[in-house]
Amino acid sequence: NTNAEDQTNIDALLDGLHEDAHKGNFEAYFDRYSLDAVFLGTDKTERWNIQEFKSYAKPAFADGHGWTYEVIERNWEGSGDTRWFDEILFNEKLGHCRGTGVVQLINNEWKIKHYALTMLIPNSIASEVGSQTIEVDRD
């Protein structure tokens, strides 16, 4: 494969991930991850292996749609069988977010090994938001 082919396949993997989440395609969504994948959500308690993530996601996908993130832009790095990416996403509830992750070519198929979702907080309100997280942690 050329780098251009790889990039096309990786973009299709990630675009499909977001599409499957939007449509609530549980099996297809999780088939995009490796068996030993890790997912990091926006809450500090959300560090899940793939089985834990499935348990979390099952109720959200049960009604025919999981969650919707629109891809605004994506960058990817690396070469060979391991690549990493970052993408700016938009979600109605959370606003702009960043997804970062690692994909690996496993048995000639790109799989997500690691995905981290973070909220993008403008510097102008970062201290206000940060102080609220401290208060929540104290409760």
PDB file of N, CA and C in Angstrom, residues 11 14-15 18 68-75 85-92 94-99 115 117-118 120:
ATOM      1  N   ASP A  11      -8.863   7.177   6.854  1.00  0.00           N
ATOM      2  CA  ASP A  11      -9.956   8.149   6.867  1.00  0.00           C
ATOM      3  C   ASP A  11     -11.303   7.434   6.790  1.00  0.00           C
ATOM      4  N   LEU A  14     -12.148   5.964  10.239  1.00  0.00           N
ATOM      5  CA  LEU A  14     -12.597   6.965  11.218  1.00  0.00           C
ATOM      6  C   LEU A  14     -13.917   7.608  10.809  1.00  0.00           C
ATOM      7  N   ASP A  15     -14.088   7.908   9.521  1.00  0.00           N
ATOM      8  CA  ASP A  15     -15.371   8.450   9.059  1.00  0.00           C
ATOM      9  C   ASP A  15     -16.482   7.431   9.325  1.00  0.00           C
ATOM     10  N   HIS A  18     -17.571   7.383  13.050  1.00  0.00           N
ATOM     11  CA  HIS A  18     -18.505   8.442  13.409  1.00  0.00           C
ATOM     12  C   HIS A  18     -19.884   8.191  12.796  1.00  0.00           C
ATOM     13  N   THR A  68     -23.483  11.742  18.012  1.00  0.00           N
ATOM     14  CA  THR A  68     -23.164  12.377  16.736  1.00  0.00           C
ATOM     15  C   THR A  68     -22.038  13.385  16.913  1.00  0.00           C
ATOM     16  N   TYR A  69     -20.955  13.149  16.209  1.00  0.00           N
ATOM     17  CA  TYR A  69     -19.823  14.068  16.139  1.00  0.00           C
ATOM     18  C   TYR A  69     -19.535  14.335  14.675  1.00  0.00           C
ATOM     19  N   GLU A  70     -19.574  15.590  14.297  1.00  0.00           N
ATOM     20  CA  GLU A  70     -19.247  16.000  12.930  1.00  0.00           C
ATOM     21  C   GLU A  70     -17.747  16.261  12.863  1.00  0.00           C
ATOM     22  N   VAL A  71     -17.082  15.684  11.878  1.00  0.00           N
ATOM     23  CA  VAL A  71     -15.647  15.902  11.702  1.00  0.00           C
ATOM     24  C   VAL A  71     -15.435  17.255  11.024  1.00  0.00           C
ATOM     25  N   ILE A  72     -14.654  18.115  11.675  1.00  0.00           N
ATOM     26  CA  ILE A  72     -14.327  19.434  11.130  1.00  0.00           C
ATOM     27  C   ILE A  72     -12.996  19.371  10.381  1.00  0.00           C
ATOM     28  N   GLU A  73     -12.023  18.721  10.981  1.00  0.00           N
ATOM     29  CA  GLU A  73     -10.719  18.532  10.315  1.00  0.00           C
ATOM     30  C   GLU A  73     -10.014  17.345  10.946  1.00  0.00           C
ATOM     31  N   ARG A  74      -9.078  16.768  10.211  1.00  0.00           N
ATOM     32  CA  ARG A  74      -8.315  15.627  10.714  1.00  0.00           C
ATOM     33  C   ARG A  74      -6.878  15.715  10.218  1.00  0.00           C
ATOM     34  N   ASN A  75      -5.961  15.359  11.098  1.00  0.00           N
ATOM     35  CA  ASN A  75      -4.537  15.258  10.761  1.00  0.00           C
ATOM     36  C   ASN A  75      -4.074  13.865  11.137  1.00  0.00           C
ATOM     37  N   PHE A  85      -3.469   9.992  14.918  1.00  0.00           N
ATOM     38  CA  PHE A  85      -4.267  11.053  14.322  1.00  0.00           C
ATOM     39  C   PHE A  85      -4.808  11.971  15.402  1.00  0.00           C
ATOM     40  N   ASP A  86      -5.212  13.138  14.959  1.00  0.00           N
ATOM     41  CA  ASP A  86      -6.010  14.034  15.787  1.00  0.00           C
ATOM     42  C   ASP A  86      -7.069  14.632  14.888  1.00  0.00           C
ATOM     43  N   GLU A  87      -8.245  14.841  15.460  1.00  0.00           N
ATOM     44  CA  GLU A  87      -9.340  15.401  14.680  1.00  0.00           C
ATOM     45  C   GLU A  87     -10.148  16.358  15.545  1.00  0.00           C
ATOM     46  N   ILE A  88     -10.609  17.425  14.916  1.00  0.00           N
ATOM     47  CA  ILE A  88     -11.521  18.361  15.567  1.00  0.00           C
ATOM     48  C   ILE A  88     -12.931  17.909  15.198  1.00  0.00           C
ATOM     49  N   LEU A  89     -13.768  17.783  16.210  1.00  0.00           N
ATOM     50  CA  LEU A  89     -15.138  17.309  16.035  1.00  0.00           C
ATOM     51  C   LEU A  89     -16.104  18.350  16.584  1.00  0.00           C
ATOM     52  N   PHE A  90     -17.363  18.283  16.145  1.00  0.00           N
ATOM     53  CA  PHE A  90     -18.391  19.126  16.730  1.00  0.00           C
ATOM     54  C   PHE A  90     -19.551  18.258  17.180  1.00  0.00           C
ATOM     55  N   ASN A  91     -20.009  18.504  18.412  1.00  0.00           N
ATOM     56  CA  ASN A  91     -21.132  17.799  19.006  1.00  0.00           C
ATOM     57  C   ASN A  91     -22.103  18.844  19.545  1.00  0.00           C
ATOM     58  N   GLU A  92     -23.397  18.632  19.334  1.00  0.00           N
ATOM     59  CA  GLU A  92     -24.418  19.609  19.754  1.00  0.00           C
ATOM     60  C   GLU A  92     -24.333  19.936  21.239  1.00  0.00           C
ATOM     61  N   LEU A  94     -21.634  19.080  23.523  1.00  0.00           N
ATOM     62  CA  LEU A  94     -20.295  19.357  24.057  1.00  0.00           C
ATOM     63  C   LEU A  94     -19.530  20.423  23.269  1.00  0.00           C
ATOM     64  N   GLY A  95     -20.073  20.857  22.139  1.00  0.00           N
ATOM     65  CA  GLY A  95     -19.371  21.837  21.323  1.00  0.00           C
ATOM     66  C   GLY A  95     -18.201  21.195  20.593  1.00  0.00           C
ATOM     67  N   HIS A  96     -17.127  21.958  20.443  1.00  0.00           N
ATOM     68  CA  HIS A  96     -15.946  21.426  19.749  1.00  0.00           C
ATOM     69  C   HIS A  96     -15.167  20.509  20.677  1.00  0.00           C
ATOM     70  N   CYS A  97     -14.774  19.372  20.130  1.00  0.00           N
ATOM     71  CA  CYS A  97     -14.005  18.361  20.855  1.00  0.00           C
ATOM     72  C   CYS A  97     -12.810  17.961  20.003  1.00  0.00           C
ATOM     73  N   ARG A  98     -11.882  17.264  20.631  1.00  0.00           N
ATOM     74  CA  ARG A  98     -10.750  16.709  19.891  1.00  0.00           C
ATOM     75  C   ARG A  98     -10.703  15.210  20.138  1.00  0.00           C
ATOM     76  N   GLY A  99     -10.619  14.477  19.047  1.00  0.00           N
ATOM     77  CA  GLY A  99     -10.368  13.045  19.128  1.00  0.00           C
ATOM     78  C   GLY A  99      -8.925  12.811  18.732  1.00  0.00           C
ATOM     79  N   TYR A 115      -8.305   5.466  21.428  1.00  0.00           N
ATOM     80  CA  TYR A 115      -9.046   6.668  21.046  1.00  0.00           C
ATOM     81  C   TYR A 115      -9.303   7.480  22.304  1.00  0.00           C
ATOM     82  N   LEU A 117     -11.191  11.109  23.588  1.00  0.00           N
ATOM     83  CA  LEU A 117     -12.059  12.234  23.269  1.00  0.00           C
ATOM     84  C   LEU A 117     -11.914  13.279  24.360  1.00  0.00           C
ATOM     85  N   THR A 118     -11.602  14.504  23.972  1.00  0.00           N
ATOM     86  CA  THR A 118     -11.475  15.590  24.940  1.00  0.00           C
ATOM     87  C   THR A 118     -12.309  16.776  24.470  1.00  0.00           C
ATOM     88  N   LEU A 120     -12.763  20.749  23.948  1.00  0.00           N
ATOM     89  CA  LEU A 120     -11.887  21.884  23.679  1.00  0.00           C
ATOM     90  C   LEU A 120     -12.461  23.097  24.402  1.00  0.00           C
TER      91      LEU A 120
END
